Structures are given as structure tokens and as C-alpha cells.
mmCIF file of C-alpha atoms and ligand atoms in Angstrom:
data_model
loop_
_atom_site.group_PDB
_atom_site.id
_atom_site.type_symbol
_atom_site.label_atom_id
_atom_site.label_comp_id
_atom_site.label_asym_id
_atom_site.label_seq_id
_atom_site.Cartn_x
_atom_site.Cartn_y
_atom_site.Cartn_z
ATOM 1 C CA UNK A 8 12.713 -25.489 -1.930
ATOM 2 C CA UNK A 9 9.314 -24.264 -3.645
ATOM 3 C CA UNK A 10 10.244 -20.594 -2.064
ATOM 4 C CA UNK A 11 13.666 -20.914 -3.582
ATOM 5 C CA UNK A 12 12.486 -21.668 -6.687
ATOM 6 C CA UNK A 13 9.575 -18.770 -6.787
ATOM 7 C CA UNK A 14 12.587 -16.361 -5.761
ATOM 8 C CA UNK A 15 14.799 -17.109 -8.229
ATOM 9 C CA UNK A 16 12.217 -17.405 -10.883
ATOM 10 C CA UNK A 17 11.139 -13.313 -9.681
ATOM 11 C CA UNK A 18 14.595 -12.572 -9.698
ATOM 12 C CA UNK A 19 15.286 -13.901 -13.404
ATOM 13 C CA UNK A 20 12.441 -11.543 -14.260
ATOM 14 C CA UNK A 21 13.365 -8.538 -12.469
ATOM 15 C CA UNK A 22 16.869 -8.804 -14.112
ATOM 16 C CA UNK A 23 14.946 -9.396 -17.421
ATOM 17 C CA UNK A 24 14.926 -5.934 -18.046
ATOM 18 C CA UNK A 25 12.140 -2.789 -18.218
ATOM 19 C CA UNK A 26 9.427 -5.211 -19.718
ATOM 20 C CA UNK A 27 8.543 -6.538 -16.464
ATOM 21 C CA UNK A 28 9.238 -3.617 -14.547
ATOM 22 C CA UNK A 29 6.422 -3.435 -11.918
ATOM 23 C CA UNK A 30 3.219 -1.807 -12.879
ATOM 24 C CA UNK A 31 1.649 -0.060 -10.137
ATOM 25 C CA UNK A 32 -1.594 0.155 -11.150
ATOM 26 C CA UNK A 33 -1.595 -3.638 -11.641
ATOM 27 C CA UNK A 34 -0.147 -4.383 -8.748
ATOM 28 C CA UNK A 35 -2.672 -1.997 -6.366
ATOM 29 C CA UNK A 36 -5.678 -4.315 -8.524
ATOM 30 C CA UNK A 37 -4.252 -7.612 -7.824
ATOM 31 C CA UNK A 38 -3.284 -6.732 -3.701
ATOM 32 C CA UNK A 39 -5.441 -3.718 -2.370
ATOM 33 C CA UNK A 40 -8.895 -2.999 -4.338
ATOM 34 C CA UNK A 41 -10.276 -6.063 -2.564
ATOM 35 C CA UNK A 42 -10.743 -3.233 0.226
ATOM 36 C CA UNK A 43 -9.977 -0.135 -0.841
ATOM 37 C CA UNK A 44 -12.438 1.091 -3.181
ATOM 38 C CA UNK A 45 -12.820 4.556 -5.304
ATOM 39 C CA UNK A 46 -14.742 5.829 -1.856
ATOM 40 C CA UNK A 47 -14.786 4.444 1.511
ATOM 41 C CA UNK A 48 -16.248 1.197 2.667
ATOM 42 C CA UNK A 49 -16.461 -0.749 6.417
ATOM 43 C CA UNK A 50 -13.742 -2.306 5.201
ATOM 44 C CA UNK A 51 -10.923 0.311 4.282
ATOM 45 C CA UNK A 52 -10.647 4.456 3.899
ATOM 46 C CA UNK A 53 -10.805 5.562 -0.253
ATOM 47 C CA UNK A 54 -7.042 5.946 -1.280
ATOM 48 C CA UNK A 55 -8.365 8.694 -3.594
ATOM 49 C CA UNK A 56 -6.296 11.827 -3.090
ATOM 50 C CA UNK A 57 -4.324 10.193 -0.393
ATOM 51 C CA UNK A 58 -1.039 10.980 -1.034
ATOM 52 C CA UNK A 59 0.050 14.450 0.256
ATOM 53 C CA UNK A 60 -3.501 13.726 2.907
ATOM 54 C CA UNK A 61 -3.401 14.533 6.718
ATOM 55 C CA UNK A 62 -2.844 10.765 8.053
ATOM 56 C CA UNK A 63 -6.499 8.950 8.592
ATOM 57 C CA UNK A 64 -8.537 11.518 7.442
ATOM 58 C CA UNK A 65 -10.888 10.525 5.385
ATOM 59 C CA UNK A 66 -14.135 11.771 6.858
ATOM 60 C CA UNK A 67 -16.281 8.579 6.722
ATOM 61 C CA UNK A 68 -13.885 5.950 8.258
ATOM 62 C CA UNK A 69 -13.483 5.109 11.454
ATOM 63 C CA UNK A 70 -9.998 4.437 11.320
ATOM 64 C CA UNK A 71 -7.957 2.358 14.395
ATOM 65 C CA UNK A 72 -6.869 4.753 17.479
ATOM 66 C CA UNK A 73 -3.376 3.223 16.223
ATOM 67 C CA UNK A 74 -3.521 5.215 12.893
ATOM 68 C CA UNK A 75 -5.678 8.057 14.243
ATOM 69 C CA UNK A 76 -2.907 8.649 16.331
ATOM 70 C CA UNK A 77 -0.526 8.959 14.260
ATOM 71 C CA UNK A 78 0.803 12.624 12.797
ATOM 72 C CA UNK A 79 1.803 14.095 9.666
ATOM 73 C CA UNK A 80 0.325 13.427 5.942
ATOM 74 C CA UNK A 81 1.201 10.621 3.322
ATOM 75 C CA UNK A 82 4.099 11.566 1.619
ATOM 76 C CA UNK A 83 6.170 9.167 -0.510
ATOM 77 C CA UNK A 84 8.329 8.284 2.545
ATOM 78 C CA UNK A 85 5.261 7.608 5.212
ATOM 79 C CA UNK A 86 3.862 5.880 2.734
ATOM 80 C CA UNK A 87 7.193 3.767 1.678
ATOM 81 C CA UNK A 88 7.594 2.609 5.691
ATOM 82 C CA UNK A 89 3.734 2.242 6.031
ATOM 83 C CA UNK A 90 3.535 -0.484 3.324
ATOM 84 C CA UNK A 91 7.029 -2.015 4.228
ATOM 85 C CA UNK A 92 5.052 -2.937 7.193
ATOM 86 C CA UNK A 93 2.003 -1.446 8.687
ATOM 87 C CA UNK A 94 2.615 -3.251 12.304
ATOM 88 C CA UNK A 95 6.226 -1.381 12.614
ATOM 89 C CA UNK A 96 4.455 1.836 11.421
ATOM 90 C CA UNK A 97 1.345 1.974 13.260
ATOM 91 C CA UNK A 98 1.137 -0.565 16.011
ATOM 92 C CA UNK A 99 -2.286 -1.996 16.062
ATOM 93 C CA UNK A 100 -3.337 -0.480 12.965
ATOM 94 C CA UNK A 101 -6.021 -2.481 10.843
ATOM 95 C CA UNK A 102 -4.221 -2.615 7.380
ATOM 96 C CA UNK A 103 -2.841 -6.208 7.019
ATOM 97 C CA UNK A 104 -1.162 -6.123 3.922
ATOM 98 C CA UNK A 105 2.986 -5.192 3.795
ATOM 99 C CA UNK A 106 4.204 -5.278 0.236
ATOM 100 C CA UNK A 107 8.320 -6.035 0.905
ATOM 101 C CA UNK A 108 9.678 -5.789 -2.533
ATOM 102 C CA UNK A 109 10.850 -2.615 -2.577
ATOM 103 C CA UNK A 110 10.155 -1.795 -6.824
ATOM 104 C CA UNK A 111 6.312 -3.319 -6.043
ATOM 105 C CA UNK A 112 6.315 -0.372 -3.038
ATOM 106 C CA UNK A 113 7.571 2.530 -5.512
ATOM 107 C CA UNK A 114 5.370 1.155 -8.360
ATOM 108 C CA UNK A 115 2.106 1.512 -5.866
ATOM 109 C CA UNK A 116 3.474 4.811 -4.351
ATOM 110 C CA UNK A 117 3.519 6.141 -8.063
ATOM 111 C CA UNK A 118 0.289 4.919 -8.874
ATOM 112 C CA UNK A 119 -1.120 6.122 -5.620
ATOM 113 C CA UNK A 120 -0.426 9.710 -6.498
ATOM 114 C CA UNK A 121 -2.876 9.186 -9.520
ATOM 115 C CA UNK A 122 -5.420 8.683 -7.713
ATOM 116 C CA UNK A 123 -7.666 11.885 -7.676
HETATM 117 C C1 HEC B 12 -7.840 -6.571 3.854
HETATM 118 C C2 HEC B 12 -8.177 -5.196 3.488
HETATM 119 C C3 HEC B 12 -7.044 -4.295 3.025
HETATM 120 C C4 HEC B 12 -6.163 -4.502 1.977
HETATM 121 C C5 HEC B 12 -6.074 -5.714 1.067
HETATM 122 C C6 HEC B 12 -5.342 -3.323 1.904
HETATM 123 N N1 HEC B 12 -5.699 -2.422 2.870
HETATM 124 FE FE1 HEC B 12 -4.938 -0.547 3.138
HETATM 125 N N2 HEC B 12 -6.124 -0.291 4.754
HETATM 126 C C7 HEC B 12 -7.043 -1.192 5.225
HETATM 127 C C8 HEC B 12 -7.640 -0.692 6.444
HETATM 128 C C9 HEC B 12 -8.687 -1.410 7.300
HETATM 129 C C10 HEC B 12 -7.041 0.565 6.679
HETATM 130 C C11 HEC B 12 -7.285 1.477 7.884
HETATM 131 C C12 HEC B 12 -6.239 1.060 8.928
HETATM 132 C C13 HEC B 12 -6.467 1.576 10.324
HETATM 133 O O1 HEC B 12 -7.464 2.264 10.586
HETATM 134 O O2 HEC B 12 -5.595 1.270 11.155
HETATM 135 C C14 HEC B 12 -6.105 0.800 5.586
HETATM 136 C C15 HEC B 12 -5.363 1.960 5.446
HETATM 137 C C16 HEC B 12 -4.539 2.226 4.385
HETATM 138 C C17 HEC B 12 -3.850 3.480 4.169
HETATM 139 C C18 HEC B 12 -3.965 4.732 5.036
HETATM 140 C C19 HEC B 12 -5.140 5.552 4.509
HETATM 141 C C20 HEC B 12 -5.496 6.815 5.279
HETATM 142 O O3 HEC B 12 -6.571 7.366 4.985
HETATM 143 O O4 HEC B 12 -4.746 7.247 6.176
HETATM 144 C C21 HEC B 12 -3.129 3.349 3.024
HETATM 145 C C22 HEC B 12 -2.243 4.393 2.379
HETATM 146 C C23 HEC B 12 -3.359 2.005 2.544
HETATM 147 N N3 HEC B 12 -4.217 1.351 3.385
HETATM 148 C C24 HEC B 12 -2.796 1.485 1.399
HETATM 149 C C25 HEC B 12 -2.993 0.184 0.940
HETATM 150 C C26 HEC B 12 -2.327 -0.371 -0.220
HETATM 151 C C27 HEC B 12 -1.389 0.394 -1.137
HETATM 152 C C28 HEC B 12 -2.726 -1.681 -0.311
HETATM 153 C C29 HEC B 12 -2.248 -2.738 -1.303
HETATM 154 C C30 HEC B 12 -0.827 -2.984 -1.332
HETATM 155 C C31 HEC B 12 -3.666 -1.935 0.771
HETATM 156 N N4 HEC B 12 -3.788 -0.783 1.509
HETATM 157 C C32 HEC B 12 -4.332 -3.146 0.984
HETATM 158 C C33 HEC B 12 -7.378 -2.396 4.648
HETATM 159 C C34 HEC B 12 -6.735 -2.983 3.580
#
């Protein structure tokens, strides 16, 4: 019931109009600088620069075999299936978090790219 309630309550404010349209940069705070800081940590790669980026290539993380092995570079579509869900992407990879709403994905996509 709770659930039902939180959905319908995001769905009133999605159809609510452009003022609650998702911010990207709000969003990436709130769900992925916990790990992924400006450069990298143990815990996760720097995102800066990583859109267009060979996949796992940032020089001073020691990424999962699962992403290592994976080919081609983070454009707005790899990226767009790898946050819809890492697991389906990347077996094995290390990167918990999925974002399913698919205006929150495009919102963190766009803000991704301003990362440099
Ligand atoms: C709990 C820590 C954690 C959180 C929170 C997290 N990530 Fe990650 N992320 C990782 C780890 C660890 C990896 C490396 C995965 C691997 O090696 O398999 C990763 C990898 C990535 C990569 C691939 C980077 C590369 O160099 O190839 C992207 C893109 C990414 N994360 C985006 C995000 C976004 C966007 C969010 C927020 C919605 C997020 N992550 C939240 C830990 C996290």
C-alpha cells in the first residue's frame, strides 16, 4: 500500500509539469557521489570525462574482470542500459546502483557529459 502511495505521489509530480522535471546534477549528489568522487577512490572509478571514455579505463582503478571485459566507450546508449541495470549489462560488475526511472537515467546521462 505504502509503495502505491509513493508511486502515485511521483507520478502526480512528474505530470506536474517542467518544475519538477529531474535535475541531473541533483540526482547524481543524492545517489552516486557517495562513491564516485571528482578522481578515483577504492571505492569507485572518477566519472570525470567519462562519457565518450573507452569502457573501465580510468588508469587508477582496478575495475571487476566483468567490466574490464567489456568493449566499446560510454556513449549515451551504454550508459542508458548500464544504469537500467548494471547486473544485465556487466554480469558481476561491482556497481550496485540501477536507477529505473527512465527521466532520472537521461537527467544523469546529461549531467554526466558535464563532467570534465
Ligand atoms: C556503492 C558505490 C557506488 C555508487 C553509489 C554508484 N557507483 Fe558507479 N561504480 C561503482 C563501482 C565500484 C564501479 C566499478 C564497477 C566495476 O568495476 O565493475 C562503478 C562504475 C561506474 C561506471 C563505469 C565507469 C568506468 O570508468 O567505466 C559508471 C558510468 C558509473 N559507475 C555511474 C554511476 C552513476 C551514474 C551512479 C549514480 C546513479 C553510480 N555510478 C553510483 C560504485 C558505485
Amino acid at each position: 500500500m505504502v509503495r502505491y502511495a509513493a508511486a502515485a505521489a511521483v507520478l502526480a509530480l512528474s505530470l506536474a509539469g517542467p518544475a519538477f522535471a529531474a535535475d541531473g546534477g541533483q540526482l547524481f549528489a543524492m545517489q552516486c557521489k557517495m562513491c564516485h568522487q571528482a578522481a578515483s577512490t577504492a571505492m569507485a572509478p572518477s566519472l570525470t570525462g567519462v562519457v565518450g571514455r573507452k569502457i573501465a579505463s580510468a588508469a587508477d582503478f582496478t575495475y571487476s574482470p566483468a567490466l574490464k571485459g567489456k568493449a566499446g566507450t560510454w556513449t549515451a546508449a551504454n550508459l542508458d542500459a548500464f544504469l537500467k541495470s548494471p547486473a544485465a549489462f556487466a554480469p558481476g560488475t561491482k556497481m550496485p546502483i540501477s536507477v529505473p526511472s527512465d527521466e532520472n537515467r537521461a537527467a544523469i546521462i546529461d549531467y554526466l557529459k558535464t563532467l570534465k
